[in-house]
Short mmCIF file of C-alpha atoms in Angstrom, two decimals:
data_model
loop_
_atom_site.label_atom_id
_atom_site.label_comp_id
_atom_site.label_asym_id
_atom_site.label_seq_id
_atom_site.Cartn_x
_atom_site.Cartn_y
_atom_site.Cartn_z
CA MET A 13 -60.49 -15.89 -71.14
CA LYS A 14 -62.46 -17.28 -68.18
CA ASN A 15 -61.33 -20.82 -69.01
CA LEU A 16 -57.69 -19.71 -69.08
CA PHE A 17 -58.10 -17.93 -65.75
CA SER A 18 -59.66 -21.04 -64.19
CA MET A 19 -56.82 -23.20 -65.49
CA LEU A 20 -54.13 -20.87 -64.12
CA GLU A 21 -55.92 -20.56 -60.78
CA GLU A 22 -56.16 -24.35 -60.52
CA SER A 23 -52.42 -24.61 -61.25
CA ILE A 24 -51.66 -22.15 -58.44
CA ASN A 25 -53.86 -24.13 -56.05
CA GLN A 26 -52.26 -27.44 -57.01
CA THR A 27 -48.75 -25.98 -56.67
CA TYR A 28 -49.62 -24.78 -53.18
CA GLN A 29 -50.95 -28.22 -52.22
CA VAL A 30 -47.82 -29.99 -53.49
CA ASN A 31 -45.47 -27.54 -51.76
CA LEU A 32 -47.41 -27.69 -48.50
CA GLN A 33 -47.56 -31.47 -48.45
CA THR A 34 -43.88 -31.87 -49.36
CA PHE A 35 -42.38 -29.26 -47.04
CA MET A 36 -44.60 -30.11 -44.07
CA GLN A 37 -43.85 -33.83 -44.33
CA VAL A 38 -40.16 -33.47 -45.23
CA PRO A 39 -38.82 -30.13 -43.92
CA GLU A 40 -35.24 -31.10 -44.84
CA VAL A 41 -35.81 -30.49 -48.56
CA HIS A 42 -36.89 -26.87 -48.04
CA PRO A 43 -34.18 -24.46 -49.31
CA ASP A 44 -34.26 -22.50 -46.01
CA TYR A 45 -34.36 -25.56 -43.76
CA GLU A 46 -30.95 -25.07 -42.13
CA ALA A 47 -31.54 -21.39 -41.37
CA LYS A 48 -35.02 -22.06 -39.99
CA HIS A 49 -33.81 -24.97 -37.87
CA ALA A 50 -31.01 -22.85 -36.40
CA GLU A 51 -33.54 -20.10 -35.66
CA PHE A 52 -35.78 -22.62 -33.90
CA LEU A 53 -32.96 -24.03 -31.75
CA GLU A 54 -31.97 -20.56 -30.59
CA SER A 55 -35.59 -19.67 -29.80
CA TYR A 56 -36.17 -23.00 -28.05
CA ARG A 57 -33.15 -22.56 -25.77
CA LYS A 58 -34.17 -19.02 -24.86
CA GLN A 59 -37.77 -20.03 -24.14
CA TYR A 60 -36.80 -22.83 -21.76
CA ASP A 61 -33.61 -21.25 -20.34
CA GLY A 62 -31.46 -24.04 -21.71
CA LYS A 63 -33.35 -26.73 -19.79
CA GLU A 64 -33.38 -30.19 -21.32
CA HIS A 65 -36.71 -31.65 -22.42
CA ASP A 66 -37.57 -35.06 -23.80
CA GLU A 67 -37.29 -35.70 -27.52
CA GLU A 68 -41.06 -35.79 -28.01
CA HIS A 69 -41.46 -32.30 -26.51
CA HIS A 70 -38.63 -30.99 -28.71
CA GLU A 71 -40.13 -32.52 -31.86
CA ARG A 72 -43.60 -31.18 -31.08
CA ALA A 73 -42.21 -27.66 -30.56
CA TRP A 74 -40.24 -27.91 -33.81
CA ARG A 75 -43.29 -28.98 -35.80
CA GLU A 76 -45.31 -26.11 -34.36
CA PHE A 77 -42.55 -23.63 -35.20
CA TRP A 78 -42.21 -25.02 -38.74
CA GLU A 79 -45.94 -24.78 -39.44
CA ASN A 80 -46.15 -21.25 -38.02
CA THR A 81 -43.24 -19.98 -40.14
CA VAL A 82 -42.89 -21.93 -43.39
CA GLY A 83 -46.52 -23.04 -43.51
CA LYS A 84 -47.65 -19.46 -43.00
CA GLN A 85 -45.23 -18.20 -45.67
CA LEU A 86 -46.49 -20.77 -48.18
CA HIS A 87 -50.05 -19.66 -47.51
CA GLU A 88 -49.13 -15.99 -47.94
CA ASP A 89 -47.32 -16.74 -51.21
CA TRP A 90 -50.37 -18.67 -52.41
CA GLU A 91 -52.68 -15.75 -51.63
CA LYS A 92 -50.25 -13.33 -53.30
CA SER A 93 -50.05 -15.46 -56.46
CA LYS A 94 -53.83 -15.57 -56.74
CA LYS A 95 -54.05 -11.81 -56.25
CA GLU A 96 -51.35 -11.16 -58.87
CA LEU A 97 -53.08 -13.47 -61.33
CA LEU A 98 -56.35 -11.60 -60.87
CA GLU A 99 -54.62 -8.25 -61.38
CA GLN A 100 -52.88 -9.50 -64.53
CA PHE A 101 -56.15 -10.62 -66.05
CA ARG A 102 -57.76 -7.31 -65.18
CA VAL A 103 -54.94 -5.49 -67.00
CA ILE A 104 -55.24 -7.77 -70.02
CA GLU A 105 -59.01 -7.39 -70.12
CA SER A 106 -58.71 -3.61 -69.80
CA SER A 107 -56.10 -3.48 -72.58
CA SER A 108 -58.30 -5.60 -74.80
CA ASN A 109 -61.28 -3.29 -74.23
CA ASN A 110 -59.17 -0.21 -74.97
CA SER A 111 -57.91 -1.75 -78.21
CA ASN A 112 -61.45 -2.47 -79.33
CA ARG A 113 -62.51 1.12 -78.58
CA GLU A 114 -59.61 2.66 -80.47
CA GLY A 115 -60.69 0.92 -83.70
CA GLN A 116 -59.17 1.91 -87.01
CA PRO A 117 -56.51 4.40 -85.80
CA LYS A 118 -55.02 1.61 -83.70
CA GLN A 119 -54.91 -0.65 -86.74
CA VAL A 120 -53.03 1.99 -88.72
CA LYS A 121 -50.49 2.32 -85.91
CA ASN A 122 -50.05 -1.46 -85.80
CA ASP A 123 -49.54 -1.55 -89.57
CA GLU A 124 -46.81 1.05 -89.28
CA ARG A 125 -45.10 -0.88 -86.50
CA ASN A 126 -45.32 -4.10 -88.54
CA LYS A 127 -43.52 -2.31 -91.38
CA GLU A 128 -40.81 -1.19 -88.97
CA ASN A 129 -40.44 -4.74 -87.65
CA GLU A 130 -40.23 -6.05 -91.22
CA VAL A 131 -37.37 -3.64 -91.94
CA PHE A 132 -35.71 -4.70 -88.67
CA GLU A 133 -35.95 -8.40 -89.52
CA ASN A 134 -34.49 -7.78 -92.97
CA ASN A 135 -31.57 -5.92 -91.43
CA THR A 136 -30.78 -8.57 -88.82
CA SER A 137 -31.01 -11.42 -91.33
CA ASN A 138 -28.60 -9.70 -93.77
CA PRO A 139 -25.33 -11.71 -93.86
CA GLN A 140 -23.30 -8.54 -94.57
CA PRO A 141 -25.08 -5.76 -92.66
CA LEU A 142 -22.07 -3.47 -92.30
CA LEU A 143 -21.40 -3.28 -96.05
CA SER A 144 -25.07 -2.73 -96.83
CA VAL A 145 -25.56 0.06 -94.33
CA CYS A 146 -22.33 1.81 -95.25
CA GLN A 147 -23.34 1.86 -98.92
CA LYS A 148 -26.71 3.36 -98.07
CA GLN A 149 -25.13 5.99 -95.82
CA SER A 150 -22.34 7.02 -98.22
CA LYS A 151 -24.22 10.33 -98.62
CA PRO A 152 -24.95 11.55 -95.10
CA SER A 153 -28.36 13.01 -94.37
CA PRO A 154 -28.71 16.62 -93.08
CA LEU A 155 -29.35 15.19 -89.62
CA LEU A 156 -26.07 13.29 -89.67
CA LYS A 157 -24.23 16.36 -90.98
CA ASN A 158 -25.34 18.30 -87.93
CA ARG A 159 -24.49 15.43 -85.60
CA PHE A 160 -20.97 14.75 -86.89
CA PRO A 161 -18.46 17.51 -87.78
CA LYS A 162 -17.29 17.85 -91.38
CA THR A 163 -13.81 16.60 -92.12
CA ASN A 164 -11.72 15.57 -95.08
CA SER A 165 -10.03 12.82 -93.11
CA LYS A 166 -10.73 9.31 -94.42
CA HIS A 167 -10.37 7.95 -90.88
CA SER A 168 -13.03 10.31 -89.59
CA SER A 169 -15.30 9.40 -92.50
CA ASP A 170 -14.99 5.69 -91.73
CA GLU A 171 -15.66 6.38 -88.07
CA CYS A 172 -18.73 8.40 -89.02
CA LEU A 173 -20.10 5.52 -91.09
CA GLU A 174 -19.41 3.04 -88.31
CA ARG A 175 -21.19 5.23 -85.79
CA THR A 176 -24.09 5.64 -88.21
CA PHE A 177 -24.35 1.89 -88.54
CA CYS A 178 -24.25 1.48 -84.76
CA GLU A 179 -27.02 4.04 -84.35
CA THR A 180 -29.16 2.07 -86.79
CA ASN A 181 -28.73 -1.02 -84.64
CA ILE A 182 -29.34 0.99 -81.48
CA LYS A 183 -32.73 1.99 -82.86
CA GLN A 184 -33.40 -1.67 -83.51
CA CYS A 185 -32.44 -2.39 -79.90
CA LYS A 186 -34.94 0.19 -78.69
CA GLN A 187 -37.67 -1.47 -80.73
CA LEU A 188 -36.99 -4.61 -78.72
CA LEU A 189 -37.87 -2.86 -75.45
CA SER A 190 -41.57 -2.96 -76.23
CA GLU A 191 -41.24 -6.65 -77.12
CA ILE A 192 -39.40 -7.28 -73.85
CA ASN A 193 -42.10 -5.52 -71.84
CA MET A 194 -44.76 -7.58 -73.60
CA GLU A 195 -42.73 -10.74 -72.98
CA MET A 196 -42.57 -9.90 -69.27
CA THR A 197 -46.36 -9.95 -69.02
CA ASN A 198 -46.67 -13.16 -71.02
CA THR A 199 -43.93 -14.87 -69.01
CA GLU A 200 -45.39 -13.88 -65.64
CA LEU A 201 -48.69 -15.46 -66.69
CA LYS A 202 -47.03 -18.56 -68.05
CA GLN A 203 -44.95 -19.11 -64.91
CA GLN A 204 -48.20 -19.69 -63.02
CA VAL A 205 -48.82 -22.75 -65.20
CA LEU A 206 -45.39 -24.28 -64.55
CA LEU A 207 -46.41 -26.76 -61.87
CA PHE A 208 -44.00 -29.61 -61.24
CA ASP A 209 -43.99 -30.71 -64.86
CA MET A 210 -41.27 -33.31 -65.28
CA SER A 211 -39.85 -31.54 -68.32
CA LYS A 212 -39.20 -28.50 -66.08
CA VAL A 213 -37.57 -29.97 -62.98
CA MET A 214 -35.21 -26.99 -63.14
CA ILE A 215 -38.08 -24.55 -62.52
CA ASN A 216 -36.16 -22.34 -60.09
CA ASP A 217 -33.23 -21.90 -62.48
CA THR A 218 -35.69 -21.22 -65.29
CA LYS A 219 -37.52 -18.51 -63.35
CA LYS A 220 -34.23 -16.87 -62.44
CA ARG A 221 -33.00 -17.07 -66.03
CA VAL A 222 -36.20 -15.47 -67.38
CA HIS A 223 -35.78 -12.58 -64.96
CA LEU A 224 -32.12 -12.14 -65.91
CA ILE A 225 -32.87 -12.32 -69.64
CA LEU A 226 -35.48 -9.59 -69.43
CA SER A 227 -33.39 -7.39 -67.14
CA SER A 228 -30.12 -7.84 -69.04
CA PHE A 229 -31.69 -7.42 -72.48
CA SER A 230 -33.56 -4.27 -71.44
CA LEU A 231 -30.34 -2.69 -70.18
CA LEU A 232 -28.32 -3.84 -73.21
CA SER A 233 -30.93 -2.25 -75.46
CA GLU A 234 -30.80 1.02 -73.52
CA LEU A 235 -26.99 0.98 -73.60
CA GLY A 236 -26.79 0.21 -77.32
CA ARG A 237 -24.92 3.46 -78.02
CA SER A 238 -22.32 2.53 -75.40
CA LEU A 239 -21.79 -0.89 -76.97
CA GLY A 240 -20.57 0.74 -80.19
CA SER A 241 -19.53 -1.84 -82.79
CA LEU A 242 -20.79 -4.68 -80.56
CA ALA A 243 -24.41 -3.55 -80.98
CA PRO A 244 -24.82 -5.25 -84.41
CA ALA A 245 -23.72 -8.56 -82.87
CA VAL A 246 -26.02 -8.31 -79.84
CA VAL A 247 -29.23 -7.35 -81.68
CA PRO A 248 -29.70 -10.64 -83.63
CA ILE A 249 -29.14 -12.70 -80.47
CA ILE A 250 -31.74 -10.73 -78.50
CA LYS A 251 -34.16 -10.94 -81.41
CA ALA A 252 -33.67 -14.70 -81.81
CA ILE A 253 -34.35 -15.35 -78.12
CA LEU A 254 -37.41 -13.08 -77.98
CA ASP A 255 -38.78 -14.87 -81.04
CA LYS A 256 -38.79 -18.01 -78.88
CA GLU A 257 -40.45 -18.42 -75.50
CA VAL A 258 -37.85 -17.00 -73.14
CA ASP A 259 -38.26 -19.89 -70.68
CA SER A 260 -37.98 -22.54 -73.42
CA GLU A 261 -35.19 -25.00 -74.11
CA GLU A 262 -34.67 -23.35 -77.51
CA ALA A 263 -33.91 -20.00 -75.86
CA LEU A 264 -31.51 -21.71 -73.45
CA ASN A 265 -29.70 -23.40 -76.34
CA ILE A 266 -29.33 -20.08 -78.17
CA LEU A 267 -27.83 -18.48 -75.07
CA ALA A 268 -25.47 -21.42 -74.57
CA LYS A 269 -23.96 -21.24 -78.08
CA LYS A 270 -20.24 -20.59 -77.85
CA ASP A 271 -20.27 -17.63 -80.27
CA ASN A 272 -23.16 -15.96 -78.44
CA VAL A 273 -21.47 -16.42 -75.07
CA GLU A 274 -18.35 -14.73 -76.50
CA VAL A 275 -20.44 -11.77 -77.69
CA PHE A 276 -21.92 -11.29 -74.22
CA LYS A 277 -18.48 -11.58 -72.62
CA LYS A 278 -17.15 -8.84 -74.92
CA CYS A 279 -20.13 -6.67 -73.98
CA ILE A 280 -19.33 -7.21 -70.30
CA GLU A 281 -15.70 -6.21 -70.86
CA LYS A 282 -16.71 -3.09 -72.81
CA LEU A 283 -19.24 -1.97 -70.20
CA MET A 284 -16.79 -2.62 -67.35
CA LEU A 285 -14.21 -0.36 -69.01
CA LEU A 286 -16.81 2.36 -69.51
CA SER A 287 -17.96 2.10 -65.88
CA GLU A 288 -14.46 2.96 -64.62
CA LYS A 289 -14.80 6.53 -65.93
CA ALA A 290 -18.59 6.88 -65.70
CA ILE A 291 -20.39 8.61 -62.84
CA GLY A 292 -23.85 8.80 -61.31
CA ALA A 293 -26.89 7.00 -62.68
CA TYR A 294 -25.10 6.09 -65.92
CA LYS A 295 -22.39 4.26 -63.97
CA ASN A 296 -25.01 2.41 -61.91
CA LYS A 297 -26.81 1.33 -65.08
CA LEU A 298 -23.57 0.05 -66.62
CA LEU A 299 -22.71 -1.95 -63.49
CA LYS A 300 -26.26 -3.31 -63.20
CA CYS A 301 -26.10 -4.51 -66.81
CA VAL A 302 -22.71 -6.13 -66.19
CA LYS A 303 -23.95 -7.85 -63.03
CA ASP A 304 -27.13 -9.20 -64.65
CA THR A 305 -25.34 -10.37 -67.80
CA ILE A 306 -22.67 -12.20 -65.77
CA ALA A 307 -25.40 -13.82 -63.65
CA LEU A 308 -27.24 -14.81 -66.83
CA LEU A 309 -24.18 -16.56 -68.29
CA GLU A 310 -23.60 -18.37 -64.98
CA ASN A 311 -27.24 -19.46 -64.90
CA VAL A 312 -26.99 -20.77 -68.47
CA THR A 313 -23.90 -22.82 -67.62
CA THR A 314 -25.54 -24.34 -64.53
CA SER A 315 -28.83 -24.99 -66.31
CA MET A 316 -27.17 -26.79 -69.23
CA LYS A 317 -25.39 -29.13 -66.79
CA THR A 318 -28.62 -29.78 -64.89
CA VAL A 319 -30.60 -30.31 -68.09
CA ARG A 320 -28.19 -32.99 -69.29
CA VAL A 321 -28.53 -34.89 -66.00
CA VAL A 322 -32.24 -34.45 -65.32
CA TRP A 323 -33.42 -35.17 -68.85
CA SER A 324 -31.61 -38.52 -68.66
CA LEU A 325 -33.61 -39.54 -65.55
CA ASP A 326 -36.93 -41.35 -65.63
CA ILE A 327 -38.78 -39.53 -62.83
CA PRO A 328 -42.00 -41.62 -62.99
CA SER A 329 -39.97 -44.84 -62.67
CA ILE A 330 -38.04 -43.43 -59.70
CA ALA A 331 -41.32 -42.43 -58.07
CA LYS A 332 -42.78 -45.92 -58.52
CA ALA A 333 -39.60 -47.53 -57.16
CA THR A 334 -39.62 -45.32 -54.06
CA ALA A 335 -43.36 -45.24 -53.35
CA CYS A 336 -44.16 -45.31 -49.61
CA GLN A 337 -40.45 -45.00 -48.74
CA ASP A 338 -39.07 -42.45 -46.28
CA MET A 339 -37.05 -39.40 -47.26
CA THR A 340 -33.67 -40.97 -46.48
CA HIS A 341 -34.34 -43.93 -48.76
CA ILE A 342 -35.60 -41.70 -51.60
CA LEU A 343 -32.60 -39.37 -51.43
CA GLN A 344 -30.18 -42.31 -51.36
CA PHE A 345 -31.98 -43.84 -54.35
CA ILE A 346 -31.58 -40.54 -56.23
CA ARG A 347 -27.90 -40.29 -55.26
CA ASP A 348 -27.26 -43.83 -56.52
CA ILE A 349 -28.86 -43.04 -59.87
CA LEU A 350 -26.89 -39.79 -60.20
CA THR A 351 -23.69 -41.70 -59.42
CA SER A 352 -24.50 -44.13 -62.24
CA LYS A 353 -24.85 -41.07 -64.51
CA GLY A 354 -21.41 -39.80 -63.50
CA VAL A 355 -22.58 -37.21 -60.96
CA HIS A 356 -20.72 -38.23 -57.79
CA ASP A 357 -21.20 -35.08 -55.72
CA PRO A 358 -24.63 -33.58 -56.54
CA SER A 359 -25.39 -30.13 -55.16
CA ARG A 360 -28.04 -29.68 -52.48
CA SER A 361 -30.17 -27.66 -54.91
CA MET A 362 -30.09 -30.46 -57.50
CA LEU A 363 -31.10 -33.04 -54.88
CA ASN A 364 -33.91 -30.76 -53.71
CA GLU A 365 -35.21 -30.27 -57.25
CA LEU A 366 -35.16 -34.01 -57.97
CA PHE A 367 -36.73 -34.87 -54.63
CA LEU A 368 -39.54 -32.38 -55.27
CA ALA A 369 -40.05 -33.83 -58.73
CA VAL A 370 -40.30 -37.36 -57.32
CA SER A 371 -42.58 -36.16 -54.51
CA SER A 372 -44.81 -34.47 -57.07
CA GLU A 373 -45.03 -37.73 -58.99
CA HIS A 374 -45.87 -39.54 -55.73
CA PHE A 375 -48.67 -37.01 -55.27
CA ASN A 376 -49.98 -37.68 -58.79
CA LEU A 377 -49.79 -41.45 -58.27
CA ALA A 378 -51.72 -41.14 -55.01
CA ILE A 379 -54.48 -39.16 -56.74
CA GLN A 380 -54.65 -41.63 -59.64
CA SER A 381 -54.85 -44.59 -57.26
CA GLN A 382 -57.88 -43.19 -55.42
CA PRO A 383 -61.04 -45.13 -56.42
CA PRO A 384 -63.72 -43.01 -58.10
CA ALA A 385 -66.58 -41.96 -55.87
CA SER A 386 -69.47 -44.39 -56.32
CA LEU A 387 -72.91 -43.04 -57.11
CA ASP A 388 -75.59 -44.25 -54.73
CA SER A 389 -78.68 -44.68 -56.91
CA SER A 390 -80.88 -45.05 -53.83
CA LYS A 391 -80.35 -41.36 -52.92
#
């Protein structure tokens, strides 16, 4: 556990160093550069009553402003990340100690949950779940008799069986909530390790997608009853993604499948219709789920486009070709390569991501090129 903590802490420190070096040397690649620069110009004019100063004075004031705002924010984020990491490990260590103290009763509870999960997996892997469940529920239990009114109508009977089947899948959805909560903790820890690895140039999109997956899936699970007949289609998708690492390429590919996208779109339509007549907290929850699910699908579309472009680039080679060059040259080099790949009008965010990736590789090359410290045997 201590080794893992040290590794994660080192990753946080290295991320801070890379960000600080990159954004201090090349402010233009910072996502808030334009807003910060406009804020500086307004402050500069007010401070000097619109008087003109030489370019050197202006540049010196800008650098000071940039370091006091962005540099300070980077430092605060670094301190916050270290504090959050420490808190997460304290929670994990505390949970581990509690599990050890609980002993055998805890094991029995885990065995019961494993049996439930086994039943759940069998249900979701069944190629004809509706037929199977309807056959099992042909004789309603006393609980179902109380829940649904008696009727001789065949239509009502079919509706009863369909609702029973949906409730079964809703229960399966609720079982996923605990998995989602556990995945949140695991993902938050793992995100600390995601430095500027070249296989994850799209780190910002990935972080956003992880958040949207967890938020959307939690709400979809809670709203399983509202989804009705769509619940059986949603459950296997959620389960398949949670079985993978939610920030992995496999999870992204599952989300991007045409059939799965259609399922989520139908869920959005269903929840939108329900929200028109809903009120209060229930309405807010429906709209929140719709908003997060739409944002998730948009993120998936953008990420898939970015993945296709970025994975085709050789970042280390670009870094070597642009070593010791200024920002303008590096960005133009990146634009030329993107043009050769068919991307003629890259977005600012894509250029920023690629520039940061190349800058990170420059940082690694600089470290590797440093000669090892010699040992003076005379001391």
